[in-house]
PDB file of C-alpha atoms in Angstrom:
ATOM      1  CA  MET A 776      20.671  93.283 -17.803  1.00 79.00           C
ATOM      2  CA  LEU A 777      22.333  95.642 -15.557  1.00 91.00           C
ATOM      3  CA  ILE A 778      23.524  94.930 -12.082  1.00 96.00           C
ATOM      4  CA  SER A 779      22.931  98.171  -9.629  1.00 97.00           C
ATOM      5  CA  LEU A 780      24.701  97.195  -6.492  1.00 98.00           C
ATOM      6  CA  LEU A 781      23.547  98.564  -2.873  1.00 98.00           C
ATOM      7  CA  LEU A 782      26.162  97.399  -0.261  1.00 97.00           C
ATOM      8  CA  ASP A 783      24.514  97.908   3.276  1.00 96.00           C
ATOM      9  CA  ALA A 784      25.561  99.646   6.383  1.00 93.00           C
ATOM     10  CA  ASN A 785      27.436  97.024   7.284  1.00 92.00           C
ATOM     11  CA  LEU A 786      29.894  97.002   4.748  1.00 95.00           C
ATOM     12  CA  SER A 787      32.343  99.920   3.877  1.00 95.00           C
ATOM     13  CA  TRP A 788      31.129 102.981   1.874  1.00 95.00           C
ATOM     14  CA  ARG A 789      34.623 103.068   0.276  1.00 97.00           C
ATOM     15  CA  SER A 790      34.283  99.637  -1.970  1.00 98.00           C
ATOM     16  CA  THR A 791      31.998 101.547  -4.250  1.00 97.00           C
ATOM     17  CA  VAL A 792      34.537 103.082  -5.853  1.00 95.00           C
ATOM     18  CA  ALA A 793      36.182  99.954  -6.544  1.00 96.00           C
ATOM     19  CA  LEU A 794      33.114  97.605  -7.241  1.00 98.00           C
ATOM     20  CA  ARG A 795      32.020 100.708  -9.937  1.00 96.00           C
ATOM     21  CA  THR A 796      34.288  99.284 -12.323  1.00 95.00           C
ATOM     22  CA  HIS A 797      32.796  96.272 -12.555  1.00 97.00           C
ATOM     23  CA  PHE A 798      29.454  96.603 -12.077  1.00 97.00           C
ATOM     24  CA  ASP A 799      27.177  98.931 -13.675  1.00 96.00           C
ATOM     25  CA  SER A 800      26.646 100.709 -10.473  1.00 97.00           C
ATOM     26  CA  CYS A 801      26.999 100.146  -6.489  1.00 98.00           C
ATOM     27  CA  PHE A 802      25.797 102.854  -3.651  1.00 97.00           C
ATOM     28  CA  HIS A 803      26.149 102.635  -0.548  1.00 96.00           C
ATOM     29  CA  VAL A 804      23.234 102.987   1.684  1.00 96.00           C
ATOM     30  CA  ASP A 805      25.108 105.817   2.897  1.00 93.00           C
ATOM     31  CA  ASP A 806      24.366 107.957  -0.338  1.00 92.00           C
ATOM     32  CA  ILE A 807      20.875 106.999  -0.975  1.00 93.00           C
ATOM     33  CA  GLY A 808      19.106 110.074   1.025  1.00 90.00           C
ATOM     34  CA  LEU A 809      17.689 107.511   3.873  1.00 86.00           C
ATOM     35  CA  LEU A 810      17.772 108.844   7.387  1.00 80.00           C
ATOM     36  CA  ASN A 811      21.171 107.046   9.330  1.00 76.00           C
ATOM     37  CA  PRO A 812      20.952 104.278  10.734  1.00 86.00           C
ATOM     38  CA  ALA A 813      18.196 103.263   7.668  1.00 88.00           C
ATOM     39  CA  LYS A 814      15.928 100.574   8.527  1.00 93.00           C
ATOM     40  CA  ASP A 815      15.705  97.514   7.129  1.00 95.00           C
ATOM     41  CA  ASN A 816      12.152  97.673   5.716  1.00 95.00           C
ATOM     42  CA  GLU A 817      13.560 101.707   4.176  1.00 96.00           C
ATOM     43  CA  ILE A 818      16.977  99.691   2.020  1.00 97.00           C
ATOM     44  CA  TRP A 819      14.371  96.985   0.732  1.00 97.00           C
ATOM     45  CA  ASP A 820      11.875  99.263  -0.673  1.00 97.00           C
ATOM     46  CA  TYR A 821      14.326 101.848  -2.420  1.00 97.00           C
ATOM     47  CA  ALA A 822      16.910  98.432  -3.882  1.00 98.00           C
ATOM     48  CA  LYS A 823      12.900  97.462  -4.816  1.00 97.00           C
ATOM     49  CA  ARG A 824      12.023 100.892  -6.375  1.00 97.00           C
ATOM     50  CA  ASN A 825      15.041 101.180  -8.455  1.00 97.00           C
ATOM     51  CA  GLY A 826      16.063  97.189  -9.490  1.00 96.00           C
ATOM     52  CA  MET A 827      19.068  96.932  -6.818  1.00 97.00           C
ATOM     53  CA  LEU A 828      20.091  93.991  -6.177  1.00 98.00           C
ATOM     54  CA  ILE A 829      21.250  94.091  -1.828  1.00 98.00           C
ATOM     55  CA  VAL A 830      24.870  93.521  -0.478  1.00 98.00           C
ATOM     56  CA  THR A 831      25.494  92.208   3.121  1.00 97.00           C
ATOM     57  CA  ASN A 832      26.286  89.842   5.833  1.00 95.00           C
ATOM     58  CA  ASP A 833      23.051  90.693   7.694  1.00 93.00           C
ATOM     59  CA  GLU A 834      21.169  87.578   7.967  1.00 94.00           C
ATOM     60  CA  ASP A 835      17.967  90.168   8.399  1.00 95.00           C
ATOM     61  CA  PHE A 836      17.852  90.547   4.622  1.00 96.00           C
ATOM     62  CA  TYR A 837      17.422  86.570   4.538  1.00 95.00           C
ATOM     63  CA  TYR A 838      14.788  86.591   6.294  1.00 95.00           C
ATOM     64  CA  LEU A 839      12.793  89.758   4.691  1.00 95.00           C
ATOM     65  CA  SER A 840      13.543  87.636   1.790  1.00 95.00           C
ATOM     66  CA  MET A 841      11.497  84.739   2.544  1.00 94.00           C
ATOM     67  CA  LEU A 842       8.739  87.096   4.101  1.00 95.00           C
ATOM     68  CA  LYS A 843       7.988  88.930   1.180  1.00 95.00           C
ATOM     69  CA  GLY A 844       9.624  87.234  -2.028  1.00 95.00           C
ATOM     70  CA  PHE A 845      12.043  89.567  -4.333  1.00 95.00           C
ATOM     71  CA  PRO A 846      12.737  91.566  -6.091  1.00 96.00           C
ATOM     72  CA  PRO A 847      14.719  93.350  -4.354  1.00 98.00           C
ATOM     73  CA  LYS A 848      16.898  90.264  -4.734  1.00 98.00           C
ATOM     74  CA  VAL A 849      19.478  89.665  -1.927  1.00 98.00           C
ATOM     75  CA  LEU A 850      23.360  88.846  -1.787  1.00 98.00           C
ATOM     76  CA  LEU A 851      24.260  87.696   1.403  1.00 97.00           C
ATOM     77  CA  LEU A 852      27.789  87.638   2.379  1.00 97.00           C
ATOM     78  CA  LYS A 853      28.673  84.484   4.906  1.00 96.00           C
ATOM     79  CA  THR A 854      32.142  84.995   4.904  1.00 93.00           C
ATOM     80  CA  GLY A 855      32.873  85.981   8.477  1.00 87.00           C
ATOM     81  CA  ASN A 856      34.757  88.983   9.239  1.00 87.00           C
ATOM     82  CA  GLN A 857      36.552  90.070   6.335  1.00 94.00           C
ATOM     83  CA  SER A 858      38.530  93.264   5.581  1.00 95.00           C
ATOM     84  CA  ARG A 859      36.871  95.581   2.659  1.00 96.00           C
ATOM     85  CA  LYS A 860      39.616  94.319  -0.249  1.00 97.00           C
ATOM     86  CA  PHE A 861      38.844  91.051   0.208  1.00 97.00           C
ATOM     87  CA  ILE A 862      34.939  91.692  -0.082  1.00 97.00           C
ATOM     88  CA  GLU A 863      35.811  93.868  -3.124  1.00 98.00           C
ATOM     89  CA  GLN A 864      37.271  90.425  -4.697  1.00 98.00           C
ATOM     90  CA  LEU A 865      35.267  88.477  -3.643  1.00 98.00           C
ATOM     91  CA  LEU A 866      32.817  90.494  -5.443  1.00 98.00           C
ATOM     92  CA  ILE A 867      34.273  91.097  -8.594  1.00 98.00           C
ATOM     93  CA  ASN A 868      35.432  87.640  -8.608  1.00 98.00           C
ATOM     94  CA  SER A 869      31.915  86.267  -8.169  1.00 98.00           C
ATOM     95  CA  LYS A 870      30.644  88.490 -11.276  1.00 97.00           C
ATOM     96  CA  GLU A 871      29.245  85.671 -14.303  1.00 97.00           C
ATOM     97  CA  PRO A 872      27.523  83.765 -10.644  1.00 97.00           C
ATOM     98  CA  ILE A 873      25.783  87.271  -9.966  1.00 98.00           C
ATOM     99  CA  LYS A 874      24.979  87.990 -13.716  1.00 97.00           C
ATOM    100  CA  ILE A 875      23.198  84.694 -13.275  1.00 97.00           C
ATOM    101  CA  PHE A 876      22.325  85.051 -10.226  1.00 98.00           C
ATOM    102  CA  VAL A 877      20.326  88.061 -11.231  1.00 97.00           C
ATOM    103  CA  GLU A 878      18.824  87.005 -14.062  1.00 96.00           C
ATOM    104  CA  SER A 879      16.957  83.698 -12.513  1.00 96.00           C
ATOM    105  CA  LEU A 880      13.496  84.089 -12.197  1.00 95.00           C
ATOM    106  CA  GLU A 881      13.663  80.939  -9.710  1.00 95.00           C
ATOM    107  CA  HIS A 882      15.730  82.669  -6.346  1.00 96.00           C
ATOM    108  CA  GLY A 883      16.095  85.332  -4.502  1.00 97.00           C
ATOM    109  CA  ILE A 884      18.913  85.077  -2.450  1.00 97.00           C
ATOM    110  CA  LEU A 885      22.848  84.598  -3.355  1.00 98.00           C
ATOM    111  CA  GLU A 886      25.237  83.633  -0.877  1.00 97.00           C
ATOM    112  CA  LEU A 887      29.044  83.798  -1.413  1.00 97.00           C
ATOM    113  CA  ILE A 888      30.770  82.301   0.878  1.00 91.00           C
TER     114      ILE A 888
END
């Protein structure tokens, strides 16, 4: 199964380069043609249409997932204020749990701490 990441606006666009070498694809919301700033519902719909996993530290996507179900799935970063490199390494080190999460038919949200 492919793992395509869509990084929310609250994450650095610079991370896409590092993450593309570890995941099938990685885009930032600024790269996908939505108006800036993109609304959460627009990001949600784009990720759903394109089979992408939303990566965010914005709990609004948690509530959207509770309201709408999945897809798309949400990878919610509960790391607090951390550096771009820290976030990149967390995602890279969590690749196997992320793969299991993407394949799961039961879970729509994965929290990484």
